[in-house]
Amino acid sequence: MTNVYLQPGDAPGIHTVPAERAVQWLQGGWRQFLVAPGVWIALSLALLVIHFGLALVPVVGSLAAVVLTPVLAGGLMAGCAAIDRGEPLRFDHLFAGFRTSTGRLATVGIVQLIVIGAIVLLIFLVGGGAMVGGVMGHGVGVGATVALGGLLLAAMLGLLLLVPLTMALWFAPALVMLSDMAALDAMKASFAGCLRNWLPFLVYSLVLCVLLVLVPLTLGLALLAFIPVMTASIYLSYRDIFH
């Protein structure tokens, strides 16, 4: 297997891949899952327990979850790279990010937290302004309609702004962990990689939405396979686009 790790300071290139690679990423993710299904399921359960536990802590827990998610994701990327090299996936791969790149991976989470906060504030200002302006300018009846339109506009604006944020975050843990990049450089490269490959990612998103239907149909059990397959597919897309 090819070692996908770069030497410190090396900058990965960005390649454009055909749309059909999207399906191949998910197929490859399934194959990686089958290499060590027991370990993958244990990792998925650990992730769910960690996030559920943090969610029980008011405010601070949710903030910590956002910051820690890229650190945990970096460890999973290291696990995927190990499988790619023919090495075994281990449970402690989940915490590999804490051993080598904690500061940079946590910085990705902090930037994410700041951007999400700014988006929420913008939605509040747009939606709140529309509600106040609608009621005061048109009375209760017509004003309610205007206010509702403003809220819908604010919600659409928020969803629209989440797209570039997701693009910046998609490859960032892998680029920090496997390509030894700084946090902001990794987010810029991630955004550029997604933008240059918008078509395969559109196909990927559509297929992913179809697969997500299986989760409630299986009472959530499919999530234990969905998380590993999606994680490995992110790694494979990183390998495709940046190496």
Short mmCIF file of C-alpha atoms in Angstrom, two decimals:
data_model
loop_
_atom_site.label_atom_id
_atom_site.label_comp_id
_atom_site.label_asym_id
_atom_site.label_seq_id
_atom_site.Cartn_x
_atom_site.Cartn_y
_atom_site.Cartn_z
CA MET A 1 0.00 0.00 0.00
CA THR A 2 1.12 3.55 -0.66
CA ASN A 3 1.97 5.62 2.38
CA VAL A 4 -0.25 8.69 2.08
CA TYR A 5 1.53 10.63 4.81
CA LEU A 6 3.44 13.66 3.53
CA GLN A 7 6.66 14.96 4.99
CA PRO A 8 6.19 18.00 7.28
CA GLY A 9 5.95 21.14 5.21
CA ASP A 10 4.87 19.40 2.00
CA ALA A 11 1.76 20.89 0.44
CA PRO A 12 -0.69 18.47 -1.19
CA GLY A 13 -1.96 19.31 -4.65
CA ILE A 14 -5.65 19.51 -5.51
CA HIS A 15 -6.93 17.22 -8.26
CA THR A 16 -10.26 17.21 -10.07
CA VAL A 17 -11.94 13.81 -10.18
CA PRO A 18 -14.92 12.54 -12.22
CA ALA A 19 -18.42 12.43 -10.74
CA GLU A 20 -18.52 8.62 -10.59
CA ARG A 21 -15.77 8.68 -7.96
CA ALA A 22 -18.43 9.72 -5.43
CA VAL A 23 -20.04 6.27 -5.53
CA GLN A 24 -16.61 4.62 -5.46
CA TRP A 25 -15.72 6.53 -2.28
CA LEU A 26 -18.75 5.06 -0.54
CA GLN A 27 -18.06 1.60 -1.94
CA GLY A 28 -14.48 1.88 -0.70
CA GLY A 29 -15.80 3.05 2.67
CA TRP A 30 -17.90 -0.10 2.89
CA ARG A 31 -14.84 -2.22 2.08
CA GLN A 32 -12.85 -0.49 4.82
CA PHE A 33 -15.70 -1.18 7.23
CA LEU A 34 -15.61 -4.88 6.36
CA VAL A 35 -11.87 -5.01 7.15
CA ALA A 36 -12.58 -4.52 10.87
CA PRO A 37 -16.36 -4.28 11.49
CA GLY A 38 -16.06 -5.00 15.21
CA VAL A 39 -13.55 -2.22 15.82
CA TRP A 40 -15.51 0.18 13.62
CA ILE A 41 -18.73 -0.50 15.55
CA ALA A 42 -16.87 0.01 18.84
CA LEU A 43 -15.51 3.33 17.53
CA SER A 44 -18.99 4.41 16.41
CA LEU A 45 -20.47 3.57 19.80
CA ALA A 46 -17.66 5.47 21.53
CA LEU A 47 -18.32 8.54 19.38
CA LEU A 48 -22.05 8.42 20.13
CA VAL A 49 -21.41 8.01 23.87
CA ILE A 50 -18.92 10.92 23.91
CA HIS A 51 -21.29 13.26 22.10
CA PHE A 52 -24.29 12.14 24.16
CA GLY A 53 -22.32 12.66 27.36
CA LEU A 54 -21.22 16.15 26.30
CA ALA A 55 -24.80 17.00 25.34
CA LEU A 56 -25.86 16.40 28.95
CA VAL A 57 -23.65 19.26 30.09
CA PRO A 58 -25.55 22.54 29.52
CA VAL A 59 -23.90 24.99 27.08
CA VAL A 60 -20.30 24.02 27.85
CA GLY A 61 -20.85 20.45 26.67
CA SER A 62 -22.19 21.54 23.29
CA LEU A 63 -19.31 23.98 22.81
CA ALA A 64 -16.78 21.30 23.78
CA ALA A 65 -18.34 18.84 21.32
CA VAL A 66 -17.81 21.27 18.42
CA VAL A 67 -14.17 21.86 19.39
CA LEU A 68 -13.37 18.18 20.03
CA THR A 69 -15.07 16.77 16.91
CA PRO A 70 -12.16 17.63 14.53
CA VAL A 71 -9.69 16.12 17.03
CA LEU A 72 -11.61 12.85 17.09
CA ALA A 73 -12.09 12.99 13.31
CA GLY A 74 -8.33 13.38 12.87
CA GLY A 75 -7.81 10.17 14.81
CA LEU A 76 -10.30 8.34 12.61
CA MET A 77 -8.48 9.61 9.52
CA ALA A 78 -5.28 8.11 10.95
CA GLY A 79 -7.14 4.83 11.40
CA CYS A 80 -8.31 4.87 7.77
CA ALA A 81 -4.77 5.58 6.61
CA ALA A 82 -3.55 2.61 8.68
CA ILE A 83 -6.04 0.31 6.92
CA ASP A 84 -4.90 1.74 3.59
CA ARG A 85 -1.32 0.74 4.44
CA GLY A 86 -2.39 -2.77 5.36
CA GLU A 87 -2.10 -2.16 9.10
CA PRO A 88 -4.82 -3.07 11.63
CA LEU A 89 -7.41 -0.56 12.78
CA ARG A 90 -7.17 -0.08 16.54
CA PHE A 91 -9.61 1.44 19.00
CA ASP A 92 -6.97 3.89 20.19
CA HIS A 93 -6.82 5.42 16.71
CA LEU A 94 -9.84 7.43 17.89
CA PHE A 95 -7.54 9.38 20.22
CA ALA A 96 -4.55 9.71 17.86
CA GLY A 97 -5.39 13.37 17.29
CA PHE A 98 -4.81 14.07 20.98
CA ARG A 99 -1.31 12.62 20.70
CA THR A 100 0.02 14.48 17.68
CA SER A 101 -2.08 17.43 16.46
CA THR A 102 -4.38 18.48 19.29
CA GLY A 103 -3.80 22.23 19.00
CA ARG A 104 -4.27 22.46 15.24
CA LEU A 105 -7.29 20.14 15.16
CA ALA A 106 -8.90 21.98 18.09
CA THR A 107 -8.27 25.26 16.24
CA VAL A 108 -10.39 23.91 13.37
CA GLY A 109 -13.16 23.30 15.91
CA ILE A 110 -12.77 26.77 17.43
CA VAL A 111 -12.99 28.43 14.01
CA GLN A 112 -16.08 26.34 13.30
CA LEU A 113 -17.60 27.46 16.60
CA ILE A 114 -16.93 31.14 15.84
CA VAL A 115 -18.39 30.91 12.33
CA ILE A 116 -21.49 29.05 13.55
CA GLY A 117 -21.96 31.71 16.24
CA ALA A 118 -21.73 34.45 13.60
CA ILE A 119 -24.27 32.65 11.39
CA VAL A 120 -26.70 32.21 14.30
CA LEU A 121 -26.32 35.89 15.20
CA LEU A 122 -26.97 36.90 11.59
CA ILE A 123 -30.08 34.69 11.45
CA PHE A 124 -31.31 36.23 14.70
CA LEU A 125 -30.77 39.77 13.42
CA VAL A 126 -32.42 39.12 10.06
CA GLY A 127 -35.30 37.07 11.46
CA GLY A 128 -35.84 39.26 14.52
CA GLY A 129 -35.70 42.42 12.44
CA ALA A 130 -38.24 41.01 10.01
CA MET A 131 -40.63 40.09 12.84
CA VAL A 132 -40.43 43.49 14.50
CA GLY A 133 -40.61 45.39 11.22
CA GLY A 134 -43.48 43.28 9.92
CA VAL A 135 -45.68 43.68 13.01
CA MET A 136 -44.90 47.37 13.54
CA GLY A 137 -45.16 48.35 9.89
CA HIS A 138 -48.21 46.37 8.82
CA GLY A 139 -50.15 45.49 11.93
CA VAL A 140 -50.75 42.06 13.37
CA GLY A 141 -52.45 40.35 10.38
CA VAL A 142 -50.29 41.32 7.41
CA GLY A 143 -47.33 41.79 9.71
CA ALA A 144 -47.44 38.14 10.73
CA THR A 145 -47.13 37.12 7.08
CA VAL A 146 -44.24 39.51 6.53
CA ALA A 147 -42.57 38.28 9.72
CA LEU A 148 -42.95 34.64 8.64
CA GLY A 149 -41.39 35.48 5.28
CA GLY A 150 -38.50 37.13 7.09
CA LEU A 151 -37.97 34.08 9.27
CA LEU A 152 -37.95 31.79 6.24
CA LEU A 153 -35.46 34.11 4.54
CA ALA A 154 -33.24 34.03 7.63
CA ALA A 155 -33.40 30.24 7.76
CA MET A 156 -32.51 29.94 4.06
CA LEU A 157 -29.63 32.38 4.55
CA GLY A 158 -28.33 30.30 7.44
CA LEU A 159 -28.47 27.07 5.41
CA LEU A 160 -26.74 28.80 2.50
CA LEU A 161 -23.91 29.99 4.75
CA LEU A 162 -23.46 26.52 6.21
CA VAL A 163 -22.48 25.17 2.78
CA PRO A 164 -19.09 26.96 2.52
CA LEU A 165 -18.43 26.19 6.20
CA THR A 166 -19.03 22.49 5.55
CA MET A 167 -16.72 22.67 2.53
CA ALA A 168 -13.98 24.23 4.66
CA LEU A 169 -14.37 21.57 7.35
CA TRP A 170 -14.76 18.48 5.15
CA PHE A 171 -11.09 17.67 4.58
CA ALA A 172 -9.59 19.82 7.33
CA PRO A 173 -9.03 17.02 9.92
CA ALA A 174 -7.40 14.78 7.29
CA LEU A 175 -5.21 17.60 5.96
CA VAL A 176 -4.06 18.51 9.48
CA MET A 177 -3.54 14.94 10.65
CA LEU A 178 -2.18 13.29 7.50
CA SER A 179 -0.67 16.20 5.56
CA ASP A 180 0.70 18.13 8.55
CA MET A 181 -1.02 21.39 7.56
CA ALA A 182 -1.89 24.33 9.79
CA ALA A 183 -5.56 24.65 10.72
CA LEU A 184 -6.46 27.66 8.57
CA ASP A 185 -4.40 26.41 5.62
CA ALA A 186 -6.19 23.07 5.87
CA MET A 187 -9.60 24.76 5.89
CA LYS A 188 -8.69 26.86 2.84
CA ALA A 189 -7.42 23.80 0.99
CA SER A 190 -10.52 21.83 1.99
CA PHE A 191 -12.79 24.56 0.61
CA ALA A 192 -10.80 24.70 -2.63
CA GLY A 193 -10.84 20.91 -2.98
CA CYS A 194 -14.61 20.76 -2.55
CA LEU A 195 -15.20 23.70 -4.88
CA ARG A 196 -13.07 22.19 -7.64
CA ASN A 197 -14.92 18.90 -7.25
CA TRP A 198 -18.45 20.23 -6.78
CA LEU A 199 -20.00 17.68 -9.17
CA PRO A 200 -18.76 14.50 -7.45
CA PHE A 201 -19.72 16.03 -4.10
CA LEU A 202 -23.21 16.77 -5.40
CA VAL A 203 -23.54 13.11 -6.40
CA TYR A 204 -22.04 12.06 -3.06
CA SER A 205 -24.57 14.18 -1.14
CA LEU A 206 -27.53 12.74 -3.06
CA VAL A 207 -26.40 9.14 -2.48
CA LEU A 208 -25.73 9.92 1.16
CA CYS A 209 -29.27 11.27 1.60
CA VAL A 210 -30.67 8.02 0.19
CA LEU A 211 -28.52 5.97 2.57
CA LEU A 212 -29.63 8.08 5.51
CA VAL A 213 -33.17 6.79 4.98
CA LEU A 214 -31.96 3.40 6.23
CA VAL A 215 -31.09 4.78 9.66
CA PRO A 216 -34.66 5.31 10.99
CA LEU A 217 -35.87 2.19 9.15
CA THR A 218 -33.43 0.08 11.18
CA LEU A 219 -34.20 1.86 14.46
CA GLY A 220 -30.82 3.55 14.31
CA LEU A 221 -28.76 0.34 14.03
CA ALA A 222 -27.61 1.29 10.52
CA LEU A 223 -25.87 4.26 12.13
CA LEU A 224 -23.22 1.87 13.45
CA ALA A 225 -22.26 1.07 9.86
CA PHE A 226 -23.12 4.47 8.38
CA ILE A 227 -20.59 6.33 10.56
CA PRO A 228 -17.63 4.09 9.56
CA VAL A 229 -18.59 4.04 5.86
CA MET A 230 -18.95 7.81 5.74
CA THR A 231 -15.70 8.31 7.69
CA ALA A 232 -13.74 6.02 5.39
CA SER A 233 -15.32 7.62 2.31
CA ILE A 234 -14.10 11.03 3.50
CA TYR A 235 -10.59 9.61 3.84
CA LEU A 236 -10.75 8.05 0.37
CA SER A 237 -11.99 11.30 -1.17
CA TYR A 238 -9.13 13.12 0.57
CA ARG A 239 -6.65 10.63 -0.86
CA ASP A 240 -8.20 10.97 -4.33
CA ILE A 241 -8.31 14.75 -4.44
CA PHE A 242 -5.13 15.69 -2.60
CA HIS A 243 -2.80 12.79 -3.51
#
